[in-house]
PDB file of C-alpha atoms in Angstrom:
ATOM      1  CA  MET E 284     -48.857 -37.580   4.110  1.00  0.00           C
ATOM      2  CA  ILE E 285     -47.396 -36.453   7.455  1.00  0.00           C
ATOM      3  CA  ASN E 286     -46.462 -39.338   9.772  1.00  0.00           C
ATOM      4  CA  LYS E 287     -46.875 -39.125  13.550  1.00  0.00           C
ATOM      5  CA  GLN E 288     -43.216 -38.333  14.240  1.00  0.00           C
ATOM      6  CA  ASN E 289     -43.101 -35.493  11.711  1.00  0.00           C
ATOM      7  CA  LYS E 290     -46.385 -34.172  13.047  1.00  0.00           C
ATOM      8  CA  TYR E 291     -44.934 -34.136  16.577  1.00  0.00           C
ATOM      9  CA  PHE E 292     -41.872 -32.144  15.511  1.00  0.00           C
ATOM     10  CA  PHE E 293     -44.066 -29.771  13.532  1.00  0.00           C
ATOM     11  CA  LEU E 294     -46.291 -29.136  16.539  1.00  0.00           C
ATOM     12  CA  ILE E 295     -43.487 -28.490  19.017  1.00  0.00           C
ATOM     13  CA  SER E 296     -41.791 -26.210  16.512  1.00  0.00           C
ATOM     14  CA  ILE E 297     -44.792 -23.877  16.459  1.00  0.00           C
ATOM     15  CA  ILE E 298     -45.423 -23.930  20.231  1.00  0.00           C
ATOM     16  CA  MET E 299     -44.058 -20.718  21.711  1.00  0.00           C
ATOM     17  CA  VAL E 300     -42.995 -19.814  25.247  1.00  0.00           C
ATOM     18  CA  TYR E 301     -42.442 -16.336  26.689  1.00  0.00           C
ATOM     19  CA  ILE E 302     -38.746 -15.696  27.212  1.00  0.00           C
ATOM     20  CA  ASN E 303     -39.582 -13.949  30.493  1.00  0.00           C
ATOM     21  CA  GLU E 304     -40.995 -17.204  31.842  1.00  0.00           C
ATOM     22  CA  PHE E 305     -37.636 -18.869  31.381  1.00  0.00           C
ATOM     23  CA  TYR E 306     -35.865 -15.848  32.908  1.00  0.00           C
ATOM     24  CA  TYR E 307     -37.929 -16.076  36.108  1.00  0.00           C
ATOM     25  CA  CYS E 308     -37.478 -19.848  36.258  1.00  0.00           C
ATOM     26  CA  PHE E 309     -33.728 -19.432  35.746  1.00  0.00           C
ATOM     27  CA  LYS E 310     -33.444 -16.941  38.614  1.00  0.00           C
ATOM     28  CA  LYS E 311     -35.576 -19.070  40.955  1.00  0.00           C
ATOM     29  CA  LYS E 312     -33.629 -22.303  40.341  1.00  0.00           C
ATOM     30  CA  LEU E 313     -30.148 -20.809  40.628  1.00  0.00           C
ATOM     31  CA  ASN E 314     -30.713 -18.104  43.225  1.00  0.00           C
ATOM     32  CA  PRO E 315     -29.357 -20.257  46.105  1.00  0.00           C
ATOM     33  CA  LEU E 316     -26.125 -20.921  44.215  1.00  0.00           C
ATOM     34  CA  TYR E 317     -25.054 -17.532  42.854  1.00  0.00           C
ATOM     35  CA  SER E 318     -25.190 -13.835  43.614  1.00  0.00           C
ATOM     36  CA  GLU E 319     -27.539 -11.547  41.640  1.00  0.00           C
ATOM     37  CA  LYS E 320     -24.654 -10.224  39.533  1.00  0.00           C
ATOM     38  CA  GLU E 321     -23.360 -13.728  38.791  1.00  0.00           C
ATOM     39  CA  LEU E 322     -26.857 -14.868  37.825  1.00  0.00           C
ATOM     40  CA  ASP E 323     -27.200 -12.080  35.273  1.00  0.00           C
ATOM     41  CA  ASN E 324     -23.791 -12.828  33.771  1.00  0.00           C
ATOM     42  CA  ILE E 325     -24.580 -16.536  33.497  1.00  0.00           C
ATOM     43  CA  PHE E 326     -28.025 -15.870  32.046  1.00  0.00           C
ATOM     44  CA  PHE E 327     -26.719 -13.674  29.241  1.00  0.00           C
ATOM     45  CA  LEU E 328     -23.856 -16.052  28.460  1.00  0.00           C
ATOM     46  CA  LEU E 329     -26.373 -18.874  28.097  1.00  0.00           C
ATOM     47  CA  MET E 330     -28.927 -16.907  26.085  1.00  0.00           C
ATOM     48  CA  THR E 331     -26.447 -15.396  23.632  1.00  0.00           C
ATOM     49  CA  HIS E 332     -24.999 -18.871  23.088  1.00  0.00           C
ATOM     50  CA  ILE E 333     -28.318 -20.639  22.474  1.00  0.00           C
ATOM     51  CA  LEU E 334     -29.989 -17.828  20.512  1.00  0.00           C
ATOM     52  CA  LYS E 335     -26.812 -16.984  18.545  1.00  0.00           C
ATOM     53  CA  CYS E 336     -27.189 -13.267  19.227  1.00  0.00           C
ATOM     54  CA  ASP E 337     -25.701 -10.478  21.326  1.00  0.00           C
ATOM     55  CA  LYS E 338     -26.691  -9.248  24.780  1.00  0.00           C
ATOM     56  CA  VAL E 339     -28.577  -6.242  23.381  1.00  0.00           C
ATOM     57  CA  THR E 340     -30.879  -8.564  21.450  1.00  0.00           C
ATOM     58  CA  VAL E 341     -31.610 -10.632  24.552  1.00  0.00           C
ATOM     59  CA  LEU E 342     -32.426  -7.464  26.507  1.00  0.00           C
ATOM     60  CA  PHE E 343     -34.771  -6.395  23.727  1.00  0.00           C
ATOM     61  CA  LEU E 344     -36.546  -9.778  23.768  1.00  0.00           C
ATOM     62  CA  LEU E 345     -37.009  -9.519  27.529  1.00  0.00           C
ATOM     63  CA  LYS E 346     -38.231  -5.944  27.415  1.00  0.00           C
ATOM     64  CA  LYS E 347     -40.789  -6.701  24.698  1.00  0.00           C
ATOM     65  CA  LYS E 348     -41.753  -9.997  26.337  1.00  0.00           C
ATOM     66  CA  LYS E 349     -41.134 -11.891  23.142  1.00  0.00           C
ATOM     67  CA  LYS E 350     -41.698 -15.591  22.663  1.00  0.00           C
ATOM     68  CA  ILE E 351     -39.191 -18.343  21.875  1.00  0.00           C
ATOM     69  CA  SER E 352     -39.910 -21.722  20.298  1.00  0.00           C
ATOM     70  CA  PHE E 353     -40.527 -24.734  22.480  1.00  0.00           C
ATOM     71  CA  ILE E 354     -37.471 -26.438  20.953  1.00  0.00           C
ATOM     72  CA  ILE E 355     -35.246 -23.598  22.169  1.00  0.00           C
ATOM     73  CA  TYR E 356     -37.026 -23.606  25.518  1.00  0.00           C
ATOM     74  CA  LYS E 357     -36.295 -27.321  25.937  1.00  0.00           C
ATOM     75  CA  GLU E 358     -32.636 -26.731  25.161  1.00  0.00           C
ATOM     76  CA  LEU E 359     -32.493 -23.901  27.689  1.00  0.00           C
ATOM     77  CA  MET E 360     -34.118 -26.049  30.373  1.00  0.00           C
ATOM     78  CA  LYS E 361     -31.590 -28.806  29.700  1.00  0.00           C
ATOM     79  CA  LYS E 362     -28.731 -26.333  30.212  1.00  0.00           C
ATOM     80  CA  LEU E 363     -30.438 -24.953  33.307  1.00  0.00           C
ATOM     81  CA  TRP E 364     -30.474 -28.441  34.804  1.00  0.00           C
ATOM     82  CA  GLU E 365     -26.706 -28.689  34.257  1.00  0.00           C
ATOM     83  CA  LEU E 366     -26.224 -25.323  35.946  1.00  0.00           C
ATOM     84  CA  LYS E 367     -28.445 -26.390  38.825  1.00  0.00           C
ATOM     85  CA  ASN E 368     -26.050 -29.305  39.341  1.00  0.00           C
ATOM     86  CA  ASN E 369     -23.164 -26.850  39.771  1.00  0.00           C
ATOM     87  CA  ARG E 370     -21.679 -27.320  36.306  1.00  0.00           C
ATOM     88  CA  PRO E 371     -19.895 -24.053  35.386  1.00  0.00           C
ATOM     89  CA  ILE E 372     -21.512 -22.060  32.587  1.00  0.00           C
ATOM     90  CA  GLN E 373     -18.264 -22.205  30.571  1.00  0.00           C
ATOM     91  CA  TYR E 374     -18.456 -25.998  30.450  1.00  0.00           C
ATOM     92  CA  VAL E 375     -22.180 -25.882  29.716  1.00  0.00           C
ATOM     93  CA  ILE E 376     -21.683 -23.705  26.618  1.00  0.00           C
ATOM     94  CA  GLU E 377     -18.204 -25.186  25.898  1.00  0.00           C
ATOM     95  CA  HIS E 378     -16.356 -21.900  25.678  1.00  0.00           C
ATOM     96  CA  ALA E 379     -14.979 -19.091  27.812  1.00  0.00           C
ATOM     97  CA  TYR E 380     -13.734 -15.567  27.141  1.00  0.00           C
ATOM     98  CA  PHE E 381     -10.209 -14.315  27.804  1.00  0.00           C
ATOM     99  CA  PHE E 382      -9.021 -10.839  26.772  1.00  0.00           C
ATOM    100  CA  GLY E 383     -12.298 -10.555  24.846  1.00  0.00           C
ATOM    101  CA  MET E 384     -11.483 -13.645  22.770  1.00  0.00           C
ATOM    102  CA  LYS E 385     -13.444 -16.877  22.671  1.00  0.00           C
ATOM    103  CA  PHE E 386     -11.713 -20.097  23.772  1.00  0.00           C
ATOM    104  CA  ILE E 387     -12.981 -23.659  23.581  1.00  0.00           C
ATOM    105  CA  VAL E 388     -12.995 -25.349  26.996  1.00  0.00           C
ATOM    106  CA  ASN E 389     -14.140 -28.589  28.576  1.00  0.00           C
ATOM    107  CA  GLU E 390     -13.602 -30.399  31.875  1.00  0.00           C
ATOM    108  CA  LYS E 391     -10.059 -31.330  30.867  1.00  0.00           C
ATOM    109  CA  VAL E 392      -8.852 -27.724  31.134  1.00  0.00           C
ATOM    110  CA  PHE E 393      -9.064 -25.014  33.766  1.00  0.00           C
ATOM    111  CA  ILE E 394     -11.525 -22.198  33.027  1.00  0.00           C
ATOM    112  CA  PRO E 395      -9.634 -18.937  32.238  1.00  0.00           C
ATOM    113  CA  ARG E 396      -9.982 -16.357  34.996  1.00  0.00           C
ATOM    114  CA  PRO E 397      -9.815 -12.517  35.157  1.00  0.00           C
ATOM    115  CA  GLU E 398      -6.818 -12.812  37.517  1.00  0.00           C
ATOM    116  CA  THR E 399      -4.850 -14.543  34.772  1.00  0.00           C
ATOM    117  CA  GLU E 400      -5.826 -11.771  32.364  1.00  0.00           C
ATOM    118  CA  GLU E 401      -4.115  -9.369  34.762  1.00  0.00           C
ATOM    119  CA  LEU E 402      -0.980 -11.517  34.750  1.00  0.00           C
ATOM    120  CA  VAL E 403      -0.893 -11.460  30.936  1.00  0.00           C
ATOM    121  CA  HIS E 404      -1.510  -7.711  30.940  1.00  0.00           C
ATOM    122  CA  TRP E 405       1.541  -7.306  33.176  1.00  0.00           C
ATOM    123  CA  ILE E 406       3.679  -9.242  30.703  1.00  0.00           C
ATOM    124  CA  LEU E 407       2.401  -7.143  27.798  1.00  0.00           C
ATOM    125  CA  GLN E 408       3.244  -3.920  29.659  1.00  0.00           C
ATOM    126  CA  GLU E 409       6.887  -4.844  30.183  1.00  0.00           C
ATOM    127  CA  ASN E 410       9.553  -3.630  27.762  1.00  0.00           C
ATOM    128  CA  TYR E 411      12.067  -6.436  27.287  1.00  0.00           C
ATOM    129  CA  ASN E 412      14.010  -4.694  24.542  1.00  0.00           C
ATOM    130  CA  GLU E 413      14.954  -1.081  23.966  1.00  0.00           C
ATOM    131  CA  ASP E 414      13.974  -1.679  20.338  1.00  0.00           C
ATOM    132  CA  PRO E 415      10.373  -2.994  20.141  1.00  0.00           C
ATOM    133  CA  TYR E 416      11.112  -4.418  16.691  1.00  0.00           C
ATOM    134  CA  LYS E 417      13.454  -6.953  18.280  1.00  0.00           C
ATOM    135  CA  ASP E 418      10.583  -8.917  19.798  1.00  0.00           C
ATOM    136  CA  ASN E 419      11.606 -11.807  17.545  1.00  0.00           C
ATOM    137  CA  HIS E 420      14.626 -12.291  19.864  1.00  0.00           C
ATOM    138  CA  VAL E 421      12.263 -13.097  22.751  1.00  0.00           C
ATOM    139  CA  GLN E 422      10.839 -16.543  23.369  1.00  0.00           C
ATOM    140  CA  ILE E 423       7.997 -17.443  25.738  1.00  0.00           C
ATOM    141  CA  PHE E 424       7.244 -20.641  27.643  1.00  0.00           C
ATOM    142  CA  ASP E 425       3.682 -21.066  28.919  1.00  0.00           C
ATOM    143  CA  ILE E 426       3.849 -23.838  31.518  1.00  0.00           C
ATOM    144  CA  GLY E 427       0.511 -25.554  32.150  1.00  0.00           C
ATOM    145  CA  THR E 428      -1.131 -23.982  29.115  1.00  0.00           C
ATOM    146  CA  GLY E 429      -4.564 -25.643  29.484  1.00  0.00           C
ATOM    147  CA  SER E 430      -6.821 -24.069  26.855  1.00  0.00           C
ATOM    148  CA  GLY E 431      -3.821 -22.192  25.471  1.00  0.00           C
ATOM    149  CA  CYS E 432      -5.385 -18.829  26.328  1.00  0.00           C
ATOM    150  CA  VAL E 433      -2.195 -17.279  27.727  1.00  0.00           C
ATOM    151  CA  ALA E 434       0.105 -18.342  24.899  1.00  0.00           C
ATOM    152  CA  ILE E 435      -2.419 -17.472  22.189  1.00  0.00           C
ATOM    153  CA  THR E 436      -3.226 -14.062  23.693  1.00  0.00           C
ATOM    154  CA  LEU E 437       0.468 -13.184  23.948  1.00  0.00           C
ATOM    155  CA  LYS E 438       1.001 -14.183  20.316  1.00  0.00           C
ATOM    156  CA  LYS E 439      -2.045 -12.196  19.160  1.00  0.00           C
ATOM    157  CA  ARG E 440      -0.955  -9.089  21.072  1.00  0.00           C
ATOM    158  CA  LYS E 441       2.774  -9.501  20.319  1.00  0.00           C
ATOM    159  CA  PRO E 442       2.868 -11.129  16.851  1.00  0.00           C
ATOM    160  CA  LYS E 443       6.574 -10.355  16.421  1.00  0.00           C
ATOM    161  CA  ILE E 444       7.528 -12.616  19.348  1.00  0.00           C
ATOM    162  CA  GLY E 445       9.879 -15.225  17.923  1.00  0.00           C
ATOM    163  CA  HIS E 446       8.649 -18.462  19.465  1.00  0.00           C
ATOM    164  CA  ILE E 447       5.955 -19.286  21.991  1.00  0.00           C
ATOM    165  CA  TYR E 448       5.906 -22.769  23.525  1.00  0.00           C
ATOM    166  CA  ALA E 449       2.714 -23.969  25.221  1.00  0.00           C
ATOM    167  CA  ILE E 450       3.337 -26.921  27.540  1.00  0.00           C
ATOM    168  CA  ASP E 451       1.010 -29.327  29.346  1.00  0.00           C
ATOM    169  CA  TYR E 452       1.008 -32.922  30.522  1.00  0.00           C
ATOM    170  CA  SER E 453      -1.663 -34.757  28.464  1.00  0.00           C
ATOM    171  CA  ASN E 454      -2.669 -35.244  24.844  1.00  0.00           C
ATOM    172  CA  GLU E 455      -6.284 -34.406  25.720  1.00  0.00           C
ATOM    173  CA  ILE E 456      -5.281 -30.988  27.054  1.00  0.00           C
ATOM    174  CA  ILE E 457      -2.942 -30.344  24.130  1.00  0.00           C
ATOM    175  CA  SER E 458      -5.785 -31.160  21.708  1.00  0.00           C
ATOM    176  CA  ILE E 459      -7.953 -28.418  23.255  1.00  0.00           C
ATOM    177  CA  ALA E 460      -5.093 -25.908  22.985  1.00  0.00           C
ATOM    178  CA  LYS E 461      -4.593 -27.007  19.369  1.00  0.00           C
ATOM    179  CA  LYS E 462      -8.255 -26.299  18.557  1.00  0.00           C
ATOM    180  CA  ASN E 463      -7.893 -22.810  20.030  1.00  0.00           C
ATOM    181  CA  LYS E 464      -4.639 -22.269  18.166  1.00  0.00           C
ATOM    182  CA  ILE E 465      -6.456 -23.056  14.903  1.00  0.00           C
ATOM    183  CA  LEU E 466      -9.480 -20.970  15.938  1.00  0.00           C
ATOM    184  CA  HIS E 467      -7.296 -17.889  16.444  1.00  0.00           C
ATOM    185  CA  ASN E 468      -4.955 -18.612  13.537  1.00  0.00           C
ATOM    186  CA  VAL E 469      -1.674 -18.227  15.412  1.00  0.00           C
ATOM    187  CA  ILE E 470       1.623 -20.067  15.318  1.00  0.00           C
ATOM    188  CA  ILE E 471       2.562 -21.435  18.725  1.00  0.00           C
ATOM    189  CA  TYR E 472       4.381 -24.672  19.518  1.00  0.00           C
ATOM    190  CA  LEU E 473       2.467 -27.203  21.611  1.00  0.00           C
ATOM    191  CA  MET E 474       4.483 -29.620  23.737  1.00  0.00           C
ATOM    192  CA  LYS E 475       3.482 -32.527  25.944  1.00  0.00           C
ATOM    193  CA  LEU E 476       5.631 -32.446  29.088  1.00  0.00           C
ATOM    194  CA  ASP E 477       4.793 -33.291  32.696  1.00  0.00           C
ATOM    195  CA  VAL E 478       6.111 -30.453  34.892  1.00  0.00           C
ATOM    196  CA  LEU E 479       6.765 -32.711  37.877  1.00  0.00           C
ATOM    197  CA  ASN E 480       8.501 -35.516  35.973  1.00  0.00           C
ATOM    198  CA  ASP E 481       9.669 -34.417  32.511  1.00  0.00           C
ATOM    199  CA  LEU E 482      10.287 -30.660  32.499  1.00  0.00           C
ATOM    200  CA  ILE E 483      13.744 -30.772  34.078  1.00  0.00           C
ATOM    201  CA  SER E 484      15.040 -32.879  31.178  1.00  0.00           C
ATOM    202  CA  TYR E 485      13.813 -30.444  28.513  1.00  0.00           C
ATOM    203  CA  CYS E 486      16.620 -28.166  27.328  1.00  0.00           C
ATOM    204  CA  PRO E 487      15.379 -25.074  25.446  1.00  0.00           C
ATOM    205  CA  LYS E 488      17.576 -23.326  22.900  1.00  0.00           C
ATOM    206  CA  THR E 489      18.891 -20.191  24.595  1.00  0.00           C
ATOM    207  CA  LYS E 490      21.994 -18.067  24.152  1.00  0.00           C
ATOM    208  CA  ASN E 491      23.976 -15.882  26.531  1.00  0.00           C
ATOM    209  CA  ASN E 492      22.320 -12.726  25.148  1.00  0.00           C
ATOM    210  CA  SER E 493      18.851 -14.220  24.781  1.00  0.00           C
ATOM    211  CA  ILE E 494      15.679 -13.099  26.562  1.00  0.00           C
ATOM    212  CA  SER E 495      13.138 -15.688  27.707  1.00  0.00           C
ATOM    213  CA  ILE E 496       9.797 -15.299  29.431  1.00  0.00           C
ATOM    214  CA  VAL E 497       8.365 -18.127  31.516  1.00  0.00           C
ATOM    215  CA  VAL E 498       4.760 -17.733  32.590  1.00  0.00           C
ATOM    216  CA  SER E 499       2.692 -20.161  34.636  1.00  0.00           C
ATOM    217  CA  ASN E 500      -0.572 -20.377  36.508  1.00  0.00           C
ATOM    218  CA  PRO E 501       0.298 -23.665  38.220  1.00  0.00           C
ATOM    219  CA  PRO E 502      -1.762 -25.652  40.728  1.00  0.00           C
ATOM    220  CA  TYR E 503      -1.442 -23.789  44.025  1.00  0.00           C
ATOM    221  CA  ILE E 504      -4.534 -24.479  46.160  1.00  0.00           C
ATOM    222  CA  ARG E 505      -3.711 -26.550  49.227  1.00  0.00           C
ATOM    223  CA  LEU E 506      -5.987 -29.515  49.866  1.00  0.00           C
ATOM    224  CA  SER E 507      -6.920 -27.967  53.189  1.00  0.00           C
ATOM    225  CA  GLU E 508      -8.405 -24.999  51.290  1.00  0.00           C
ATOM    226  CA  LYS E 509     -10.967 -27.052  49.361  1.00  0.00           C
ATOM    227  CA  LYS E 510     -13.679 -26.063  51.802  1.00  0.00           C
ATOM    228  CA  ILE E 511     -13.526 -22.392  50.762  1.00  0.00           C
ATOM    229  CA  LEU E 512     -14.076 -23.119  47.054  1.00  0.00           C
ATOM    230  CA  HIS E 513     -17.380 -22.953  45.195  1.00  0.00           C
ATOM    231  CA  PRO E 514     -18.854 -26.448  44.616  1.00  0.00           C
ATOM    232  CA  ASN E 515     -18.730 -26.040  40.823  1.00  0.00           C
ATOM    233  CA  ILE E 516     -14.929 -25.706  40.996  1.00  0.00           C
ATOM    234  CA  ILE E 517     -14.459 -28.808  43.122  1.00  0.00           C
ATOM    235  CA  GLN E 518     -16.950 -30.957  41.200  1.00  0.00           C
ATOM    236  CA  TYR E 519     -16.035 -30.103  37.621  1.00  0.00           C
ATOM    237  CA  GLU E 520     -12.700 -28.355  37.127  1.00  0.00           C
ATOM    238  CA  PRO E 521      -9.655 -30.601  36.683  1.00  0.00           C
ATOM    239  CA  TYR E 522      -8.212 -31.702  40.021  1.00  0.00           C
ATOM    240  CA  ARG E 523      -4.622 -31.689  38.756  1.00  0.00           C
ATOM    241  CA  ALA E 524      -4.923 -28.062  37.655  1.00  0.00           C
ATOM    242  CA  LEU E 525      -6.029 -26.941  41.103  1.00  0.00           C
ATOM    243  CA  PHE E 526      -4.581 -28.736  44.086  1.00  0.00           C
ATOM    244  CA  VAL E 527      -1.201 -29.269  45.708  1.00  0.00           C
ATOM    245  CA  PRO E 528      -0.362 -31.215  48.884  1.00  0.00           C
ATOM    246  CA  ASN E 529      -0.434 -29.343  52.182  1.00  0.00           C
ATOM    247  CA  HIS E 530       3.122 -30.401  53.007  1.00  0.00           C
ATOM    248  CA  ASP E 531       4.612 -29.040  49.752  1.00  0.00           C
ATOM    249  CA  PRO E 532       2.426 -26.283  48.263  1.00  0.00           C
ATOM    250  CA  LEU E 533       5.348 -24.798  46.290  1.00  0.00           C
ATOM    251  CA  VAL E 534       6.084 -28.008  44.420  1.00  0.00           C
ATOM    252  CA  PHE E 535       5.303 -26.576  40.959  1.00  0.00           C
ATOM    253  CA  TYR E 536       7.115 -23.295  41.620  1.00  0.00           C
ATOM    254  CA  LYS E 537      10.169 -25.293  42.670  1.00  0.00           C
ATOM    255  CA  LYS E 538      10.148 -27.542  39.610  1.00  0.00           C
ATOM    256  CA  ILE E 539       9.806 -24.632  37.185  1.00  0.00           C
ATOM    257  CA  SER E 540      12.353 -22.426  38.956  1.00  0.00           C
ATOM    258  CA  PHE E 541      15.029 -25.142  39.211  1.00  0.00           C
ATOM    259  CA  TRP E 542      14.431 -25.985  35.538  1.00  0.00           C
ATOM    260  CA  ILE E 543      15.166 -22.365  34.653  1.00  0.00           C
ATOM    261  CA  LYS E 544      18.343 -22.370  36.756  1.00  0.00           C
ATOM    262  CA  LYS E 545      19.598 -25.596  35.203  1.00  0.00           C
ATOM    263  CA  ARG E 546      18.633 -25.175  31.552  1.00  0.00           C
ATOM    264  CA  PHE E 547      18.597 -21.480  30.632  1.00  0.00           C
ATOM    265  CA  ASN E 548      21.242 -19.055  29.447  1.00  0.00           C
ATOM    266  CA  GLY E 549      20.646 -15.325  29.100  1.00  0.00           C
ATOM    267  CA  ILE E 550      17.967 -13.371  30.959  1.00  0.00           C
ATOM    268  CA  VAL E 551      14.774 -15.071  32.100  1.00  0.00           C
ATOM    269  CA  TYR E 552      11.685 -13.186  33.256  1.00  0.00           C
ATOM    270  CA  ILE E 553       9.391 -15.431  35.264  1.00  0.00           C
ATOM    271  CA  TYR E 554       5.731 -14.664  35.960  1.00  0.00           C
ATOM    272  CA  PHE E 555       3.674 -16.768  38.355  1.00  0.00           C
ATOM    273  CA  GLU E 556       0.092 -16.631  39.512  1.00  0.00           C
ATOM    274  CA  ILE E 557       0.196 -17.354  43.233  1.00  0.00           C
ATOM    275  CA  ASN E 558      -1.836 -18.400  46.265  1.00  0.00           C
ATOM    276  CA  GLN E 559      -2.805 -15.344  48.318  1.00  0.00           C
ATOM    277  CA  PHE E 560      -2.239 -17.237  51.577  1.00  0.00           C
ATOM    278  CA  ILE E 561       1.365 -18.233  50.860  1.00  0.00           C
ATOM    279  CA  TYR E 562       2.613 -15.414  48.635  1.00  0.00           C
ATOM    280  CA  LEU E 563       5.478 -14.625  51.030  1.00  0.00           C
ATOM    281  CA  ASP E 564       6.648 -18.232  50.819  1.00  0.00           C
ATOM    282  CA  VAL E 565       6.891 -17.945  47.018  1.00  0.00           C
ATOM    283  CA  LEU E 566       8.667 -14.594  47.253  1.00  0.00           C
ATOM    284  CA  ASN E 567      11.223 -15.860  49.790  1.00  0.00           C
ATOM    285  CA  PHE E 568      11.804 -19.058  47.841  1.00  0.00           C
ATOM    286  CA  LEU E 569      12.632 -17.172  44.626  1.00  0.00           C
ATOM    287  CA  ARG E 570      14.894 -14.769  46.492  1.00  0.00           C
ATOM    288  CA  ASN E 571      16.750 -17.569  48.258  1.00  0.00           C
ATOM    289  CA  ILE E 572      17.562 -19.506  45.076  1.00  0.00           C
ATOM    290  CA  GLY E 573      18.968 -16.510  43.213  1.00  0.00           C
ATOM    291  CA  PHE E 574      16.168 -14.635  41.461  1.00  0.00           C
ATOM    292  CA  PHE E 575      16.328 -10.840  41.431  1.00  0.00           C
ATOM    293  CA  ASN E 576      14.101  -7.769  40.905  1.00  0.00           C
ATOM    294  CA  ILE E 577      11.202  -9.575  42.526  1.00  0.00           C
ATOM    295  CA  GLU E 578       7.904  -7.721  42.390  1.00  0.00           C
ATOM    296  CA  ILE E 579       4.521  -8.804  43.686  1.00  0.00           C
ATOM    297  CA  LYS E 580       1.151  -7.410  42.615  1.00  0.00           C
ATOM    298  CA  LYS E 581      -2.430  -7.475  43.805  1.00  0.00           C
ATOM    299  CA  ASP E 582      -5.327  -8.414  41.536  1.00  0.00           C
ATOM    300  CA  TYR E 583      -8.541  -6.453  40.967  1.00  0.00           C
ATOM    301  CA  GLN E 584      -9.887  -7.770  44.269  1.00  0.00           C
ATOM    302  CA  GLY E 585      -6.918  -6.386  46.212  1.00  0.00           C
ATOM    303  CA  ILE E 586      -5.422  -9.854  46.747  1.00  0.00           C
ATOM    304  CA  PHE E 587      -1.729 -10.677  46.273  1.00  0.00           C
ATOM    305  CA  ARG E 588      -2.070 -12.826  43.156  1.00  0.00           C
ATOM    306  CA  MET E 589       0.976 -12.513  40.904  1.00  0.00           C
ATOM    307  CA  ILE E 590       4.733 -12.280  41.117  1.00  0.00           C
ATOM    308  CA  ARG E 591       7.531 -11.452  38.686  1.00  0.00           C
ATOM    309  CA  ALA E 592      11.220 -12.189  39.095  1.00  0.00           C
ATOM    310  CA  ILE E 593      14.320 -12.162  36.914  1.00  0.00           C
ATOM    311  CA  TYR E 594      17.018 -14.770  36.615  1.00  0.00           C
ATOM    312  CA  TYR E 595      20.377 -14.054  35.007  1.00  0.00           C
ATOM    313  CA  GLY E 596      21.500 -17.285  33.415  1.00  0.00           C
ATOM    314  CA  LYS E 597      24.931 -18.690  32.721  1.00  0.00           C
ATOM    315  CA  LYS E 598      27.327 -16.423  30.841  1.00  0.00           C
TER     316      LYS E 598
END
């Protein structure tokens, strides 16, 4: 005999809703918050996540005006409410894509961005050895690893790299990077170190003929720039991964650069993501403290977003 609760679940499981109805509701609720292109991207990210399918399937369902179960509809409406409250889609579905790979994310880590993909692409383009089979002589330090997307991508694309160290300041962040490390089945070394307080005391193993790469997308948004950010960034993404004080916006660049000068032997290539409004300050700082071959690049939006410099360590 079917009890009332089972009967309820049976009934809602057979109730169907047109997928197009949700699509129109989705657009109407979020239209004030996002552009048309952003809305489409968010919609397909949500639908492919909930329906466990690809974008082509979702397009087919829309074109044929197919129905979805009421249970799925309820789940979609719940996610829509989160989006309406400015929660980023990546946190809503608990993953983001970087270099075409899926990474677990939550509010403890910064959401990977296309600009950072460009920074990683720059690193991958460089030839650090005349013999590409000597990649095992290169070691990489990813400072402020967050989800681990930079370190993991570099290891996936350059599996012969000897050692990759992914560094961040809290166990909660490191645990997310560890999950992604396991997800992508790579060997990287996760380390808990606070850049502002602990990094200077960490002494990596380097030799006079060694090659090291230091890459970082550190906090670089001045507090005075908060007003130009989208509300979902301010409300949900980790404060410590975003903002620096107005009076010392280069604080993280300074800490990392002086650590390199004090602790490294051999050649060090340093790659930073930078604030478009103070890129000349970063460039001049690196030049003044003894970095060479400094190059600055624009991102896909035509904004000065990344810088590379070389430091020749103690002989």
